């Protein structure tokens, strides 16, 4: 069983279905509303746990009802909550999500407590980093927390995945310390200045990122799967095909991919096989509504690969 530390966000997702995305100033009569656990960090932790990894979540929540729900949800998923900090001042974050009839989404996330994770709050989880096979972090928290996570991973000589979502400016020095970088097309474009519109521009962006010192770049391409580029290795911009599914809600598909990829690569599967299976987990996640609750289990993946 692989052991993973996830450092990142937990927020409550407040999702409304809508016949179309509102224009500025427009009020739209929406469809069903749902509330549930979310945040890129929390979603990735659940995705990994449901694929069979032993997961520790490092985040910060408020002393409120949403925070209580967070603890209950993580505990129910079998995730270690010992390093979740409860902030007495800040509230638990929330994301306002709209999903339209073509299952695309728009999100505004108010990070609350998890946007203020300090360096010290990361450092105190060192005992879990020491046990971990791989570390997983996103940009949906303070840069201070991201930097400390990557610093500890490097110091312990552990592989670290940075999912640069949502985009925030980061230094080339930080990028050079990342083992696996997993942007989507938009984030790859913002990180490189190359507009990523197809496989060929994704390849160019991935190459540029490996030139900055990242070991492996995986650009997720939605329905088209992903593109894998190694700084030193055989994969020099290969596309790993996606899986066609009937999509209901695409929110959290990238999180499903990242949590699953962390699990498979730390189980010792090859890079390409890990990316292929993670594509499948991402695809299965969009067949259900919601984010963390929509993450498939290992048995769902096993059924799908047959
Ligand atoms: O990646 C999807 C997630 O991004 C949602 O769960 C929402 O919380 C936002 O943070």
Coordinates of C-alpha atoms in Angstrom, one line a residue, residues 10-277:
X10 CA -10.2 21.9 2.0
X11 CA -13.3 23.9 1.2
X12 CA -17.0 23.2 1.1
X13 CA -18.4 23.1 -2.5
X14 CA -21.7 24.9 -3.0
X15 CA -22.8 23.8 -6.5
X16 CA -25.7 25.0 -8.6
X17 CA -26.7 23.5 -12.0
X18 CA -27.5 26.2 -14.5
X19 CA -29.0 26.1 -18.0
X20 CA -26.3 28.5 -19.1
X21 CA -23.4 30.5 -17.4
X22 CA -24.7 33.9 -16.2
X23 CA -23.4 37.0 -18.0
X24 CA -22.1 39.9 -15.8
X25 CA -25.2 41.4 -14.1
X26 CA -27.5 38.5 -15.1
X27 CA -29.4 36.3 -12.6
X28 CA -30.2 32.8 -14.0
X29 CA -32.8 30.5 -12.6
X30 CA -30.7 27.5 -11.8
X31 CA -31.4 23.8 -11.3
X32 CA -30.6 21.6 -8.3
X33 CA -28.2 22.7 -5.6
X34 CA -25.8 20.5 -3.7
X35 CA -23.3 21.0 -0.9
X36 CA -20.4 18.7 -0.3
X37 CA -16.7 18.3 0.5
X38 CA -14.3 19.9 -2.0
X39 CA -11.0 21.8 -2.4
X40 CA -8.3 20.5 -4.7
X41 CA -6.2 19.2 -1.8
X42 CA -9.2 17.4 -0.2
X43 CA -10.4 16.0 -3.5
X44 CA -7.0 14.6 -4.4
X45 CA -6.7 13.1 -0.9
X46 CA -10.0 11.3 -1.3
X47 CA -9.1 10.2 -4.9
X48 CA -5.9 8.6 -3.6
X49 CA -7.6 7.0 -0.6
X50 CA -10.3 5.5 -2.8
X51 CA -7.6 4.0 -5.1
X52 CA -6.1 2.3 -2.0
X53 CA -3.4 4.7 -0.7
X54 CA -2.8 5.4 3.0
X55 CA -3.3 9.2 3.0
X56 CA -2.5 12.0 5.5
X57 CA -4.2 15.3 4.8
X58 CA -2.4 18.5 5.9
X59 CA -4.8 21.5 5.7
X60 CA -6.5 24.2 7.9
X61 CA -10.2 24.6 8.6
X62 CA -12.3 26.9 10.7
X63 CA -13.9 26.1 14.1
X64 CA -17.4 25.9 12.4
X65 CA -19.9 23.6 10.9
X66 CA -18.1 23.3 7.6
X67 CA -14.9 22.4 9.5
X68 CA -16.7 19.7 11.5
X69 CA -18.0 18.3 8.2
X70 CA -14.5 18.2 6.8
X71 CA -13.2 16.2 9.8
X72 CA -16.1 13.7 9.5
X73 CA -15.7 13.4 5.7
X74 CA -11.9 12.7 5.9
X75 CA -12.4 10.2 8.8
X76 CA -15.1 8.4 6.8
X77 CA -12.6 8.1 3.9
X78 CA -10.0 6.6 6.2
X79 CA -7.7 9.6 5.8
X80 CA -5.4 10.6 8.7
X81 CA -6.6 14.0 10.1
X82 CA -4.0 14.3 12.9
X83 CA -2.3 17.2 11.1
X84 CA -5.4 19.3 10.2
X85 CA -5.2 22.6 12.0
X86 CA -8.3 24.3 13.4
X87 CA -8.1 28.1 13.1
X88 CA -10.1 30.0 15.8
X89 CA -10.3 33.2 13.7
X90 CA -10.7 32.2 10.0
X91 CA -13.7 30.2 8.7
X92 CA -13.5 27.1 6.6
X93 CA -13.3 28.0 2.9
X94 CA -16.1 27.6 0.4
X95 CA -16.3 27.3 -3.4
X96 CA -19.2 28.7 -5.4
X97 CA -19.5 26.4 -8.4
X98 CA -21.9 26.6 -11.4
X99 CA -22.2 23.6 -13.8
X100 CA -24.0 24.0 -17.1
X101 CA -25.8 21.5 -19.3
X102 CA -22.7 20.6 -21.2
X103 CA -21.2 19.6 -17.7
X104 CA -18.6 22.4 -17.8
X105 CA -18.0 24.5 -14.7
X106 CA -17.1 27.9 -13.4
X107 CA -15.6 28.2 -9.9
X108 CA -14.9 31.1 -7.4
X109 CA -13.1 29.7 -4.4
X110 CA -12.8 31.6 -1.1
X111 CA -10.0 29.8 0.6
X112 CA -10.6 31.0 4.2
X113 CA -8.4 29.1 6.7
X114 CA -6.7 26.8 4.1
X115 CA -5.4 29.8 2.3
X116 CA -3.3 30.7 5.4
X117 CA -1.4 27.4 6.1
X118 CA 1.9 28.5 7.6
X119 CA 5.4 27.0 7.1
X120 CA 5.3 25.8 10.7
X121 CA 2.0 24.0 10.2
X122 CA 3.5 22.1 7.3
X123 CA 6.8 21.3 9.2
X124 CA 4.9 19.8 12.2
X125 CA 3.7 17.0 9.9
X126 CA 7.3 15.9 9.3
X127 CA 6.8 12.4 10.8
X128 CA 4.2 11.7 8.1
X129 CA 6.5 13.0 5.4
X130 CA 9.2 10.6 6.6
X131 CA 6.8 7.7 6.2
X132 CA 5.5 8.8 2.8
X133 CA 6.3 7.3 -0.6
X134 CA 5.3 10.5 -2.4
X135 CA 4.1 14.0 -1.5
X136 CA 1.2 15.8 -3.4
X137 CA 0.6 19.6 -3.3
X138 CA -1.4 22.1 -5.3
X139 CA -1.4 25.9 -5.5
X140 CA -4.8 26.3 -3.8
X141 CA -3.1 27.5 -0.6
X142 CA -0.4 29.9 0.6
X143 CA 2.9 29.8 -1.5
X144 CA 4.7 29.6 1.9
X145 CA 3.0 26.2 2.5
X146 CA 3.8 25.0 -1.0
X147 CA 7.5 26.0 -0.7
X148 CA 7.9 24.3 2.7
X149 CA 6.3 21.1 1.3
X150 CA 8.6 21.0 -1.6
X151 CA 11.6 21.8 0.6
X152 CA 10.9 19.0 3.0
X153 CA 10.2 16.5 0.1
X154 CA 13.6 17.5 -1.4
X155 CA 15.4 17.2 1.9
X156 CA 14.0 13.7 2.5
X157 CA 14.7 12.8 -1.1
X158 CA 11.0 11.9 -1.7
X159 CA 9.3 12.5 -5.1
X160 CA 6.9 15.5 -5.0
X161 CA 4.0 16.2 -7.4
X162 CA 3.0 19.8 -7.9
X163 CA -0.4 20.3 -9.4
X164 CA -0.2 24.0 -10.3
X165 CA -3.9 24.7 -9.8
X166 CA -5.3 27.2 -9.6
X167 CA -2.4 29.1 -11.3
X168 CA -0.4 31.4 -9.0
X169 CA 3.0 32.8 -10.0
X170 CA 5.8 30.7 -8.8
X171 CA 9.6 31.0 -9.2
X172 CA 11.6 28.9 -11.6
X173 CA 13.7 27.9 -8.6
X174 CA 10.7 26.2 -7.1
X175 CA 9.8 24.6 -10.4
X176 CA 13.3 23.1 -10.6
X177 CA 12.7 21.2 -7.3
X178 CA 9.5 19.5 -8.6
X179 CA 9.5 15.8 -9.6
X180 CA 6.1 15.7 -11.4
X181 CA 4.4 18.8 -12.6
X182 CA 0.7 18.3 -13.7
X183 CA -0.8 21.5 -15.2
X184 CA -3.9 21.5 -17.4
X185 CA -3.7 23.4 -20.7
X186 CA -4.5 26.7 -19.2
X187 CA -2.0 26.4 -16.4
X188 CA 0.7 25.1 -18.8
X189 CA 0.0 28.2 -20.9
X190 CA 0.3 30.6 -17.9
X191 CA 3.5 28.9 -16.7
X192 CA 5.2 29.1 -20.1
X193 CA 3.7 31.9 -22.1
X194 CA 2.9 29.4 -24.8
X195 CA -0.8 29.2 -25.7
X196 CA -1.7 25.5 -25.3
X197 CA -4.5 24.6 -27.8
X198 CA -3.5 21.1 -29.0
X199 CA -1.0 18.3 -28.5
X200 CA 1.7 20.0 -30.4
X201 CA 1.6 23.2 -28.4
X202 CA 1.3 21.1 -25.2
X203 CA 4.5 19.3 -26.2
X204 CA 6.3 22.6 -26.7
X205 CA 5.1 23.9 -23.3
X206 CA 6.1 20.6 -21.6
X207 CA 9.6 20.8 -23.1
X208 CA 10.0 24.4 -21.8
X209 CA 9.0 23.3 -18.3
X210 CA 11.4 20.4 -18.3
X211 CA 14.1 22.9 -19.4
X212 CA 13.4 24.8 -16.2
X213 CA 14.4 21.6 -14.3
X214 CA 11.1 19.7 -13.7
X215 CA 11.8 16.0 -14.0
X216 CA 8.4 15.0 -15.5
X217 CA 5.7 17.2 -16.9
X218 CA 2.2 15.7 -17.5
X219 CA -0.2 18.1 -19.1
X220 CA -3.8 17.0 -18.7
X221 CA -5.9 17.5 -21.8
X222 CA -9.5 16.8 -20.8
X223 CA -11.1 14.2 -23.1
X224 CA -7.8 13.9 -25.0
X225 CA -6.1 12.3 -22.1
X226 CA -2.7 13.7 -21.2
X227 CA 0.8 14.4 -22.5
X228 CA 3.9 13.0 -20.8
X229 CA 7.3 14.6 -21.1
X230 CA 10.4 13.5 -19.2
X231 CA 13.5 15.6 -18.8
X232 CA 15.7 12.5 -19.0
X233 CA 13.8 9.5 -20.3
X234 CA 11.9 7.9 -23.1
X235 CA 8.7 9.9 -23.0
X236 CA 9.3 13.1 -25.0
X237 CA 5.8 14.4 -25.4
X238 CA 3.8 11.3 -25.9
X239 CA 0.0 11.6 -25.7
X240 CA -1.7 9.0 -23.5
X241 CA -5.3 8.7 -24.8
X242 CA -8.3 9.5 -22.6
X243 CA -11.4 7.3 -22.2
X244 CA -14.7 8.2 -23.7
X245 CA -17.5 8.5 -21.1
X246 CA -20.8 10.2 -20.8
X247 CA -19.9 13.3 -18.8
X248 CA -22.3 14.6 -16.1
X249 CA -20.0 17.1 -14.2
X250 CA -16.4 17.7 -15.0
X251 CA -15.6 19.5 -11.7
X252 CA -12.7 17.7 -9.9
X253 CA -11.6 15.6 -12.9
X254 CA -8.0 17.0 -12.6
X255 CA -8.1 16.2 -8.9
X256 CA -9.2 12.6 -9.6
X257 CA -6.2 12.3 -12.0
X258 CA -3.7 13.7 -9.5
X259 CA -4.8 11.6 -6.6
X260 CA -4.9 8.5 -8.7
X261 CA -1.5 9.2 -10.4
X262 CA 0.2 9.7 -7.0
X263 CA -1.2 6.3 -5.9
X264 CA -0.2 4.4 -9.0
X265 CA 3.3 5.8 -9.5
X266 CA 4.1 5.2 -5.8
X267 CA 2.9 1.6 -6.1
X268 CA 5.8 1.2 -8.6
X269 CA 3.8 1.3 -11.8
X270 CA 5.5 2.8 -14.9
X271 CA 5.0 6.4 -15.8
X272 CA 2.9 5.6 -18.8
X273 CA 0.8 3.0 -17.1
X274 CA 0.2 5.4 -14.1
X275 CA -0.9 8.1 -16.5
X276 CA -3.1 5.8 -18.4
X277 CA -4.9 4.5 -15.3

